[in-house]
Structures are given as structure tokens and as C-alpha cells.
mmCIF file of C-alpha atoms in Angstrom:
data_model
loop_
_atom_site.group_PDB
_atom_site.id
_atom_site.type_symbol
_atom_site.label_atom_id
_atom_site.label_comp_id
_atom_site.label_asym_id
_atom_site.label_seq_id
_atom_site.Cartn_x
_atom_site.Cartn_y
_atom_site.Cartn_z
ATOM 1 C CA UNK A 122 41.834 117.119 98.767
ATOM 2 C CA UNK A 123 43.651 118.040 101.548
ATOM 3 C CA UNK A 124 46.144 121.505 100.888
ATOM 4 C CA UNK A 125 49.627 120.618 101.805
ATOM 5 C CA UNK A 126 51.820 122.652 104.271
ATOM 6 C CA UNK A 127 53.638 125.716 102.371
ATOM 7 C CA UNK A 128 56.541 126.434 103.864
ATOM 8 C CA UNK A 129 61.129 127.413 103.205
ATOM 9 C CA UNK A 130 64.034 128.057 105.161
ATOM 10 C CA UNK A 131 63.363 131.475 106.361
ATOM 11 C CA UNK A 132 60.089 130.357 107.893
ATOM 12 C CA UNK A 133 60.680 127.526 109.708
ATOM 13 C CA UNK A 134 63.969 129.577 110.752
ATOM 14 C CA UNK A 135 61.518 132.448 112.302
ATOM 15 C CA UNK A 136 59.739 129.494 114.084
ATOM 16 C CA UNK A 137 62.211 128.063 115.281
ATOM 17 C CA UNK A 138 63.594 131.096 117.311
ATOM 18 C CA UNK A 139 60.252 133.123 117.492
ATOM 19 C CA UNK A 140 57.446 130.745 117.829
ATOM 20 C CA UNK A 141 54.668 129.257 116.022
ATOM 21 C CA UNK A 142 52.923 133.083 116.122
ATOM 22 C CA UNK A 143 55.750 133.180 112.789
ATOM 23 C CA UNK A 144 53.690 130.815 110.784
ATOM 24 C CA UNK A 145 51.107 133.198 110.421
ATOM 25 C CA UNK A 146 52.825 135.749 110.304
ATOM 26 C CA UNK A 147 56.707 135.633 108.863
ATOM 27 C CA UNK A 148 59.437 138.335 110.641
ATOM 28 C CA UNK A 149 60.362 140.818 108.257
ATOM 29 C CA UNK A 150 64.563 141.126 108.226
ATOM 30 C CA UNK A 151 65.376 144.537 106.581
ATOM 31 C CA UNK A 152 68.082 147.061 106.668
ATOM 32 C CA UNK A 153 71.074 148.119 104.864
ATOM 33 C CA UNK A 154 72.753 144.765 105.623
ATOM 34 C CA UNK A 155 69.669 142.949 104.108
ATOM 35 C CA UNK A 156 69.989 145.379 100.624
ATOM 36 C CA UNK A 157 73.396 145.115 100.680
ATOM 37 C CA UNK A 158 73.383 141.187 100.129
ATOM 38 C CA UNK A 159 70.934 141.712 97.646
ATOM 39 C CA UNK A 160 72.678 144.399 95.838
ATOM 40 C CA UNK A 161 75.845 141.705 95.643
ATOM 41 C CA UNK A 162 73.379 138.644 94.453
ATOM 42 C CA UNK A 163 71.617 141.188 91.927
ATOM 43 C CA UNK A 164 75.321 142.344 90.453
ATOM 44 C CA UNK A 165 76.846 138.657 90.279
ATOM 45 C CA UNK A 166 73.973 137.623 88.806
ATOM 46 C CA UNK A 167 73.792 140.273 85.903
ATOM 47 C CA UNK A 168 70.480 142.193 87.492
ATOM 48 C CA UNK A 169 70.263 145.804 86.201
ATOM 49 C CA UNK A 170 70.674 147.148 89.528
ATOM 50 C CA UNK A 171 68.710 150.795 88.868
ATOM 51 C CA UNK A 172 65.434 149.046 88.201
ATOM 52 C CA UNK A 173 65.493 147.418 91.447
ATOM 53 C CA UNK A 174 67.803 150.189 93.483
ATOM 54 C CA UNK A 175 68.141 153.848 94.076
ATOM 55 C CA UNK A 176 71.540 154.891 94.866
ATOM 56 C CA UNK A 177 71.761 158.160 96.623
ATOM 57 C CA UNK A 178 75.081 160.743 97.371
ATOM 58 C CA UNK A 179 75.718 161.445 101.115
ATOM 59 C CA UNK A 180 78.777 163.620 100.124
ATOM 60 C CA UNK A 181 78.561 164.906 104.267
ATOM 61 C CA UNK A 182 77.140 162.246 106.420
ATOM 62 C CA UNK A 183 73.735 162.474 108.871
ATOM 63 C CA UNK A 184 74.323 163.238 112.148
ATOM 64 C CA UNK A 185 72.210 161.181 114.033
ATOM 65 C CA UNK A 186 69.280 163.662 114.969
ATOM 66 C CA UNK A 187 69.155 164.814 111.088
ATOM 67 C CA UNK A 188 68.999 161.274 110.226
ATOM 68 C CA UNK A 189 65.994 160.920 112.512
ATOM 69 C CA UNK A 190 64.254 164.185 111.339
ATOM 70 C CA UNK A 191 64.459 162.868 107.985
ATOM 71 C CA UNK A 192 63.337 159.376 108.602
ATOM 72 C CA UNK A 193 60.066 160.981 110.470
ATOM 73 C CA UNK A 194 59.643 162.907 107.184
ATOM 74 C CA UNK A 195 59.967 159.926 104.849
ATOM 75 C CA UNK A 196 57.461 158.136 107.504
ATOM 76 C CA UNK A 197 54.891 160.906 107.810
ATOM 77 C CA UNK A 198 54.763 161.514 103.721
ATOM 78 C CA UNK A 199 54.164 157.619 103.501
ATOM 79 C CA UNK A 200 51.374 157.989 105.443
ATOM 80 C CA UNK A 201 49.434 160.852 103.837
ATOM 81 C CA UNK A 202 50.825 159.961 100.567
ATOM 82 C CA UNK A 203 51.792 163.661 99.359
ATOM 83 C CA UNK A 204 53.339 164.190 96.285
ATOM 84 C CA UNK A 205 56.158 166.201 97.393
ATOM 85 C CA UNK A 206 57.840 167.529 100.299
ATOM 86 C CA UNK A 207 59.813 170.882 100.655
ATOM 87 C CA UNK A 208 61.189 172.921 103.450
ATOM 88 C CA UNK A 209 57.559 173.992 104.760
ATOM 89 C CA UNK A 210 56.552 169.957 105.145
ATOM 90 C CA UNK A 211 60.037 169.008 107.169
ATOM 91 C CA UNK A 212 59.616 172.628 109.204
ATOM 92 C CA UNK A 213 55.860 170.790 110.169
ATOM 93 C CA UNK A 214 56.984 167.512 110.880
ATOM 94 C CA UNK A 215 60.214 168.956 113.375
ATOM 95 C CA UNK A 216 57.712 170.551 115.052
ATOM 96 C CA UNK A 217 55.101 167.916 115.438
ATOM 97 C CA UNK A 218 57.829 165.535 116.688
ATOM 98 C CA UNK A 219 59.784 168.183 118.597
ATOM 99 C CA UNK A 220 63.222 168.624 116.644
ATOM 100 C CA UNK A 221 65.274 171.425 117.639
ATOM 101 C CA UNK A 222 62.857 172.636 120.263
ATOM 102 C CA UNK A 223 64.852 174.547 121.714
ATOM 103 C CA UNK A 224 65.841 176.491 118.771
ATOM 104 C CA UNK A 225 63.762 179.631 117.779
ATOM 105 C CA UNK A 226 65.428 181.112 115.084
ATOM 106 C CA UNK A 227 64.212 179.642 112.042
ATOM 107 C CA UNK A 228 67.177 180.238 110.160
ATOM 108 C CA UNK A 229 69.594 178.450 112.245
ATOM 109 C CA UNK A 230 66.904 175.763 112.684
ATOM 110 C CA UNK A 231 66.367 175.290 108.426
ATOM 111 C CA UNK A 232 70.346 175.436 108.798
ATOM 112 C CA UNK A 233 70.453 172.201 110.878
ATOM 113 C CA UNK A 234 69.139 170.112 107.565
ATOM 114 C CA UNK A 235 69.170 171.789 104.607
ATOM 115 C CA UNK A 236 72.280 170.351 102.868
ATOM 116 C CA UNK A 237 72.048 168.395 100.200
ATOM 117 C CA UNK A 238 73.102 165.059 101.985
ATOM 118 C CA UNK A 239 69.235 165.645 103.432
ATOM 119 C CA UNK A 240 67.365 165.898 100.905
ATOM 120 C CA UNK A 241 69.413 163.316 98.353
ATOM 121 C CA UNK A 242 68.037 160.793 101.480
ATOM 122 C CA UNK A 243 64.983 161.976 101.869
ATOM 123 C CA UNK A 244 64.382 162.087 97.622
ATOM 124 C CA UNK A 245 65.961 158.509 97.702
ATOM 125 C CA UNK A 246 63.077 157.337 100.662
ATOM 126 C CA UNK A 247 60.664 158.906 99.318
ATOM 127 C CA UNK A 248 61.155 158.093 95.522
ATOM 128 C CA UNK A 249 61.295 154.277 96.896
ATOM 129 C CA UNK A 250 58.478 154.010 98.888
ATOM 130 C CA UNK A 251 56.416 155.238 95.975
ATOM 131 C CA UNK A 252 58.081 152.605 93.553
ATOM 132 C CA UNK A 253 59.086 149.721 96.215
ATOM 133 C CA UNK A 254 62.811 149.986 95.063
ATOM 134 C CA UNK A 255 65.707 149.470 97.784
ATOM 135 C CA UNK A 256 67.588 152.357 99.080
ATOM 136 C CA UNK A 257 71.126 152.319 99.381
ATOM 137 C CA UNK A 258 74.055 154.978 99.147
ATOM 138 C CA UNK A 259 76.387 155.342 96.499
ATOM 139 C CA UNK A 260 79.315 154.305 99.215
ATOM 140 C CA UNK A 261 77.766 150.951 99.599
ATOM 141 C CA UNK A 262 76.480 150.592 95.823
ATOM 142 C CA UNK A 263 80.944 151.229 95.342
ATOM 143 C CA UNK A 264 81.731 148.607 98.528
ATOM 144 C CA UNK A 265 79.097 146.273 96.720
ATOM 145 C CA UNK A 266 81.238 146.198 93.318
ATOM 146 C CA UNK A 267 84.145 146.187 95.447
ATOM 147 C CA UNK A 268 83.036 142.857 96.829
ATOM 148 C CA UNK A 269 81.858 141.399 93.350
ATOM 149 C CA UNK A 270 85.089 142.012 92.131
ATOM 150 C CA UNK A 271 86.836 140.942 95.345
ATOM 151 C CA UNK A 272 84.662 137.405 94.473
ATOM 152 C CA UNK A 273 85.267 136.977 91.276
ATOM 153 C CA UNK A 274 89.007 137.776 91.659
ATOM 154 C CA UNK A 275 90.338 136.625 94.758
ATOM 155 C CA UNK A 276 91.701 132.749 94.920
ATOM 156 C CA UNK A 277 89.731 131.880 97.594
ATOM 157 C CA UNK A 278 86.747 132.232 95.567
ATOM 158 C CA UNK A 279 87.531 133.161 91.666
ATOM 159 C CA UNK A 280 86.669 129.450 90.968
ATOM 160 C CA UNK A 281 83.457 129.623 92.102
ATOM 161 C CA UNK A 282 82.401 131.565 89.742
ATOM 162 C CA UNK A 283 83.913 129.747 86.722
ATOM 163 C CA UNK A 284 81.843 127.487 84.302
ATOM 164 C CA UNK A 285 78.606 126.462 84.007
ATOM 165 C CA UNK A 286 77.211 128.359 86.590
ATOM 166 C CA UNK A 287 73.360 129.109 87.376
ATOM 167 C CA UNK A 288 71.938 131.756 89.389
ATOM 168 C CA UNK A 289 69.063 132.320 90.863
ATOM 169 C CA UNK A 290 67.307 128.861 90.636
ATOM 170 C CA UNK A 291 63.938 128.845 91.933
ATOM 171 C CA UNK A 292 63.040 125.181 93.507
ATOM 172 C CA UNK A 293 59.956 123.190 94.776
ATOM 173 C CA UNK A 294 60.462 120.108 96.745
ATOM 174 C CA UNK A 295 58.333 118.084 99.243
ATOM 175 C CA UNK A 296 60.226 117.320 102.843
ATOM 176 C CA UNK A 297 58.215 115.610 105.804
ATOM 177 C CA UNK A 298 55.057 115.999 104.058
ATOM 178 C CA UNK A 299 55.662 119.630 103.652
ATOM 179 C CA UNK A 300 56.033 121.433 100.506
ATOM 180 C CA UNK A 301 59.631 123.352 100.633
ATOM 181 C CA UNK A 302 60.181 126.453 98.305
ATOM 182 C CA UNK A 303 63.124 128.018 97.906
ATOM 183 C CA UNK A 304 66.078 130.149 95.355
ATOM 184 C CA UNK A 305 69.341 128.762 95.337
ATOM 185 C CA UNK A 306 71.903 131.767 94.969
ATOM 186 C CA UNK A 307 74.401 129.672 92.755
ATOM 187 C CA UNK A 308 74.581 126.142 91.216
ATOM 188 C CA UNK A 309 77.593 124.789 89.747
ATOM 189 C CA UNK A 310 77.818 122.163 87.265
ATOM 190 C CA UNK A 311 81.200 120.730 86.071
ATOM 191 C CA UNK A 312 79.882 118.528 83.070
ATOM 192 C CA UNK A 313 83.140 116.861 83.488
ATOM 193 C CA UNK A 314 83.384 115.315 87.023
ATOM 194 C CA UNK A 315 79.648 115.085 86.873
ATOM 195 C CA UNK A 316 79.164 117.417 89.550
ATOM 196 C CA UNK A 317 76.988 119.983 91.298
ATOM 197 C CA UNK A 318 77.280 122.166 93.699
ATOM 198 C CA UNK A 319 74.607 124.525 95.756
ATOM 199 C CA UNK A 320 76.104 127.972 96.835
ATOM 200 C CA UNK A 321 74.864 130.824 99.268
ATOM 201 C CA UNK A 322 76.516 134.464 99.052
ATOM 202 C CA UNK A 323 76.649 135.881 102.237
ATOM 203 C CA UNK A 324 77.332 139.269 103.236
ATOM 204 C CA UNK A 325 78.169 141.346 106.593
ATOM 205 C CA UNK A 326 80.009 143.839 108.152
ATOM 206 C CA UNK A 327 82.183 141.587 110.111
ATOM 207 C CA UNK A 328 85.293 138.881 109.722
ATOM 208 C CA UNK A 329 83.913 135.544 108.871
ATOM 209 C CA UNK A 330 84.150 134.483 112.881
ATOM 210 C CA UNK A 331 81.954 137.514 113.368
ATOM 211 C CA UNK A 332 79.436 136.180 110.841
ATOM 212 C CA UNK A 333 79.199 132.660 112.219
ATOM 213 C CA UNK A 334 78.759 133.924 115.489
ATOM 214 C CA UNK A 335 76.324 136.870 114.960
ATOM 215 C CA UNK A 336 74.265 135.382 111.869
ATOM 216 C CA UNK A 337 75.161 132.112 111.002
ATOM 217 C CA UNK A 338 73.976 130.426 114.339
ATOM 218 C CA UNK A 339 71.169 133.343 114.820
ATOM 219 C CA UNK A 340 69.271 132.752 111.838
ATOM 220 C CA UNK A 341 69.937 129.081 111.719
ATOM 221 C CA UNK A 342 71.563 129.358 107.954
ATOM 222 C CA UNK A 343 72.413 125.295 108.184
ATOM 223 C CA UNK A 344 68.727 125.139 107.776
ATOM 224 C CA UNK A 345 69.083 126.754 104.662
ATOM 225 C CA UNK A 346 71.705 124.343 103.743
ATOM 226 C CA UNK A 347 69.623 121.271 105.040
ATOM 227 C CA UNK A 348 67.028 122.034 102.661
ATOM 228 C CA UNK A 349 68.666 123.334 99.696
ATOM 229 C CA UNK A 350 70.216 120.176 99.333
ATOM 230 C CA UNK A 351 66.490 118.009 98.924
ATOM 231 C CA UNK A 352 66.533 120.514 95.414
ATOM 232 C CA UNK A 353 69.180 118.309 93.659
ATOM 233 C CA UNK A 354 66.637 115.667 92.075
ATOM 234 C CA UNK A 355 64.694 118.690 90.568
ATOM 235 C CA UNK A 356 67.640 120.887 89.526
ATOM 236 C CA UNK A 357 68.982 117.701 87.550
ATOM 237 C CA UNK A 358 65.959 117.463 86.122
ATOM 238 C CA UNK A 359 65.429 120.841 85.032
ATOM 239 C CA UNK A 360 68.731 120.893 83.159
ATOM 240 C CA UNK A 361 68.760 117.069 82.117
ATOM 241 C CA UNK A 362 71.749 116.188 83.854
ATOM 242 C CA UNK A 363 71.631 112.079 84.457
ATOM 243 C CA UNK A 364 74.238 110.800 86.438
ATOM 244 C CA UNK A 365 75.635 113.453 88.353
ATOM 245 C CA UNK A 366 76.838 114.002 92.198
ATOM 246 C CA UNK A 367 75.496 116.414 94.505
ATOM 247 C CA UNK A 368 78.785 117.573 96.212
ATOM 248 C CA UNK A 369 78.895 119.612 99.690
ATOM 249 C CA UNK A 370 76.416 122.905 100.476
ATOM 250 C CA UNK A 371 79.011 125.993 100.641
ATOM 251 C CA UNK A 372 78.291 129.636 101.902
ATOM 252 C CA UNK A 373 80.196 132.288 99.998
ATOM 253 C CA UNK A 374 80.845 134.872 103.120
ATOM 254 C CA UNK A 375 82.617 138.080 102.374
ATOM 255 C CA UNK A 376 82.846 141.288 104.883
ATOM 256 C CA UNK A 377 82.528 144.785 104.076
ATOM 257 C CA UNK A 378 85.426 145.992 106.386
ATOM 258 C CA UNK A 379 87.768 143.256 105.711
ATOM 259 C CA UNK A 380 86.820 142.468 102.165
ATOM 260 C CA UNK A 381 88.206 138.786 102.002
ATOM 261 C CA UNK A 382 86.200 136.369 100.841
ATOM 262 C CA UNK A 383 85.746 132.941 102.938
ATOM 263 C CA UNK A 384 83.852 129.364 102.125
ATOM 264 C CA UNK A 385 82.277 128.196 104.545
ATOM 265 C CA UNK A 386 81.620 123.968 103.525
ATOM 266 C CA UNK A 387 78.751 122.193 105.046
ATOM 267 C CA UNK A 388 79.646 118.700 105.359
ATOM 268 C CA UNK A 389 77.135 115.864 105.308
ATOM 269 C CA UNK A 390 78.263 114.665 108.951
ATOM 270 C CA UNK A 391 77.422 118.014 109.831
ATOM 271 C CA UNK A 392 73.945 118.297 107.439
ATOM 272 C CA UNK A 393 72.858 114.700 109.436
ATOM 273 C CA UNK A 394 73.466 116.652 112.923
ATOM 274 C CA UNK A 395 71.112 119.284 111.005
ATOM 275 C CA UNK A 396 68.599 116.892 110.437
ATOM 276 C CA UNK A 397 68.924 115.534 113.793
ATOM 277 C CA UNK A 398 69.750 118.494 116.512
ATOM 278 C CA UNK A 399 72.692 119.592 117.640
ATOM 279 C CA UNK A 400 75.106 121.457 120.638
ATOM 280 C CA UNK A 401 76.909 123.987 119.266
ATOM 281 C CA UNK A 402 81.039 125.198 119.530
ATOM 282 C CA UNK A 403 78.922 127.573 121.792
ATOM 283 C CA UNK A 404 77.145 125.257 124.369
ATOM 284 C CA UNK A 405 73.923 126.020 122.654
ATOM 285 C CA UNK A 406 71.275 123.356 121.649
ATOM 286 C CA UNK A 407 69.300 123.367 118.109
ATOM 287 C CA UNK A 408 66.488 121.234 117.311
ATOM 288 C CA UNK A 409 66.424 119.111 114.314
ATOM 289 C CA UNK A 410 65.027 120.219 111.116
ATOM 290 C CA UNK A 411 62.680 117.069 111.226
ATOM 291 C CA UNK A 412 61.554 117.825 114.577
ATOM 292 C CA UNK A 413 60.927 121.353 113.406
ATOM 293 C CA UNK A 414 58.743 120.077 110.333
ATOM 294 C CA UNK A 415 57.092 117.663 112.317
ATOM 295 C CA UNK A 416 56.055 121.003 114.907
ATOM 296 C CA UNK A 417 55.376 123.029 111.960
ATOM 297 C CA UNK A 418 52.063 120.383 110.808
ATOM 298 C CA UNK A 419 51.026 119.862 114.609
ATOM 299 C CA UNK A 420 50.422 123.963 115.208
ATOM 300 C CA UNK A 421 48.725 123.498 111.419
ATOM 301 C CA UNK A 422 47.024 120.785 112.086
ATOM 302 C CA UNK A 423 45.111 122.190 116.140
ATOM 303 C CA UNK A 424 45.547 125.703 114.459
ATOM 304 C CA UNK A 425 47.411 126.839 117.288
ATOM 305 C CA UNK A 426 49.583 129.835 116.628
ATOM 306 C CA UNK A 427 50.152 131.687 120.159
ATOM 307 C CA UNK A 428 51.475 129.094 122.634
ATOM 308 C CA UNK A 429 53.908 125.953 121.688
ATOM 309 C CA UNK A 430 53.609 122.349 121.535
ATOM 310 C CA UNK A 431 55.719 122.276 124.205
ATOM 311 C CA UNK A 432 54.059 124.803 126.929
ATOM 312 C CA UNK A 433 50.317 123.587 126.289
ATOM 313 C CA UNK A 434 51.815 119.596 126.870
ATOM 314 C CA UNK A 435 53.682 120.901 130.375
ATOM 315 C CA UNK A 436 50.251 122.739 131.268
ATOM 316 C CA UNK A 437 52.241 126.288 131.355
ATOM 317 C CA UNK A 438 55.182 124.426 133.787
ATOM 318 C CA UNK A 439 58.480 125.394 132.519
ATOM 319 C CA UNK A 440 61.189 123.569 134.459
ATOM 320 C CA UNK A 441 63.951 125.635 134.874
ATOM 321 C CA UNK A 442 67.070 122.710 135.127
ATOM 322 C CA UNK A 443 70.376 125.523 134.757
ATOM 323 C CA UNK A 444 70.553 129.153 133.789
#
């Protein structure tokens, strides 16, 4: 029996902007922006953050080359696995990686890092990488229930999170011959209108403009949308719901700086355009999720991850028609 194609949003995403070398071998997104969003999903959703999290005090912030000593640290512990670090092991690695060179005084140069800012991070790093928990400060763990409540509070969004609301729902579906897997952040049911509703929480820095922009476009999140939406046959199922209407895909965006909360509504004239391939508000061209699937199985299929379909069919000829 022939295995069927394994695939979800954030992979075909990578492919589409990185190349078929991402089937293989998926882009890892981290950061403080990617724990962030996942510190706000975990909190709306109930998760007991401190299994998953460790929260650390940065009562006087890193200066940049501090921050750098200490990430060197963090990375050079990782990779002989010691049990502990202390002022001897960060003395070792500055000099190895030539912090402070110029500095011969030890005591001024022990001065530069030895606050307690330092070694809360470098506990925090070190403490995580031994129990693969995220790392966050305790500013951002506050801005992160700031936002919650912000959500849950606001009247752009308080409504959202009324009712019979799901989060977290894990779903299975097969698309094009390929087998789709995905979470959906929140589904809404009103048992009244018959209705449900898929929702996304997004998180950034940035106003909402900033987002769609920076991220939304970037990382191709109407894929997400796109596919999310093939998931309504199975959620019905899974919580024997006959007779009810799939209503439009919505991203919940809210912005650390500006902390107002926006929704963002995918329409289906817009979700068809997804399917299809689209110009952008920004003169930029997207190929269609079916094209994209139908890609996807051809590199599967000749078991060719390093060039694409389309440079191999041109002979390595890449006409150049505007810049």
C-alpha cells in the first residue's frame, strides 16, 4: 500500500518561500516572539504555564555584549553538558571567545557580568535546555496576561471568547491526495444559530498593519486559513454537531506595544483566491494552495529535494521579464 503524503500549513508554507529542500527538512521559527504567542495560547487555554515555561527577573537589562557572553555560556554548557556553571566556567568561555580582551583586571572584568540579571538568564537557559521548557522574562510572562486580559475584555474581542468554546483541537484531514494535520487555536460553537467558527491568536510586536505586512503575507498565514477550514466535517463529527454552518476563518491579532486587539476575517472570496493564487495589496504574486499540493507530491514522487519543478523543466534558464 502506497504511504500517503504527510504534510500542514507550516510546511507547505516553508516550501512555498524556501524550496522543496523544506520537505525534508522543516525551518525552525523560534524566538521570543514565537514563545510569546505560545505563552498567550497556553494562558487562554488554561495550560499551567510553569510546566511548560521558566520565567526569569531581568530587574537591570543586558547590555548587548553581556547578553552575548551569556548566550556563548548557555551554548558552550549545552555542548559539554556540565552540571553547573559558576564564575570560573563564564571567566573560560570570555576568554575562549575573546570578551573584554582588552580588560586585564579581573575584577573589573567579573564586574562587567556578575549581577544578578546574568545569572537569573543564564539559570533560566540553562535550566531549559536541560528540561526543553521555553524561556521567557517575567516582563513578557506580565505583557502576556496583559494581553489575555486585554482579549477577553476588550469589545473588539470579549465575544470571542464567550460560549462553547474549544481550544486546542487537533485535526486530520485529506486535501489533494495529501494527508493535512493540523491544531486549531479556537473553535466556536453557538448551538443556537448552528454555527462554527475556526480562530487563530496571533501575536507581535507591531500595530495590526505591521503584522499583515511583516508576518501575515511572509509566512503565508491564509494558508493556514485555507486549510483549517477542510477540518469542519471532522470537528462536527467529533462533537456530534449535525446540521451546522462553518462561518468565516478569523485571526485574533493583538500587539505588545499597542495592546488592542484586532480580527482579522478571511472571507471565502478571498479563501477561493487562496486556493487559486493571488496579487497582493503589495504587487506581489502567491501561488495557489492547490498548485502548491500538487508540487509538494511531484518533488515526493522523483524524490527531488534540492532544485524545483520549475528550474529542472527551464533546464537552469530563469527568464528575468522585470525587476
Amino acid at each position: 500500500m502506497k504511504t500517503m503524503i504527510k504534510t500542514s500549513y507550516s510546511r507547505i508554507s516553508d516550501f512555498d518561500r524556501n524550496g522543496p529542500s523544506a520537505l525534508l527538512e522543516r525551518e525552525h521559527i523560534s524566538g521570543t516572539g514565537v514563545s510569546f504567542g505560545s505563552l498567550v495560547d497556553d494562558l487562554i487555554s488554561g495550560v499551567d504555564v510553569n510546566d511548560n515555561y521558566i520565567f526569569y527577573d531581568e530587574t537591570t537589562p543586558l547590555t548587548d555584549t553581556v547578553r552575548k557572553l551569556a548566550d556563548a555560556v548557555i551554548e558552550i554548557a549545552k555542548e559539554e553538558d556540565v552540571s553547573g556553571i559558576d564564575t570560573d566556567y563564564v571567566l573560560r568561555v570570555r576568554k575562549e571567545r575573546n570578551f573584554y580582551a582588552r580588560l586585564v583586571d579581573m575584577k573589573t572584568i567579573i564586574g562587567k557580568f556578575d549581577n544578578p540579571s546574568f545569572w537569573n538568564y543564564v539559570e533560566a537557559h540553562f535550566v531549559a535546555n536541560k528540561t526543553d521548557r521555553r524561556i521567557l522574562s517575567s516582563e513578557l510572562h506580565s505583557q502576556a496576561i496583559l494581553c489575555v486580559d486585554t482579549l477577553k475584555t476588550h469589545s473588539h474581542t470579549r465575544n470571542v471568547f464567550s460560549g462553547d468554546v474549544h481550544y486546542q483541537e487537533p485535526f486530520e484531514v485529506e486535501l489533494e491526495g495529501v494527508l493535512v494535520r493540523g491544531i486549531i487555536d479556537m473553535v466556536s460553537i453557538d448551538h443556537e444559530t448552528k454555527t462554527i467558527q475556526f480562530r487563530d491568536l496571533k501575536t507581535g510586536a507591531g500595530t495590526y498593519n505591521e503584522f499583515l505586512y511583516s508576518s501575515f503575507y511572509k509566512y503565508r498565514y491564509f494558508i493556514q486559513s485555507y486549510l483549517y477550514m477542510h477540518a469542519f466535517q471532522q470537528v462536527c463529527e467529533a462533537h456530534c454537531l449535525v446540521g451546522y454552518k462553518l462561518l468565516d476563518f478569523q485571526f485574533v491579532y493583538i500587539g505588545r506595544k499597542q495592546n488592542v486587539p484586532v480580527i482579522l476575517n478571511i472571507s471565502d472570496s478571498f479563501q477561493m483566491k487562496v486556493e487559486s493564487g493571488f496579487t497582493s495589496r503589495y504587487n506581489v504574486q502567491y501561488r495557489g494552495v492547490k498548485e502548491l499540493i500538487e508540487l509538494i507530491k511531484w518533488h515526493y514522487k522523483y524524490q527531488e529535494f534540492e532544485y524545483s519543478k520549475a528550474l529542472l523543466d527551464a533546464n537552469g534558464l530563469i527568464e528575468i521579464d522585470s525587476i
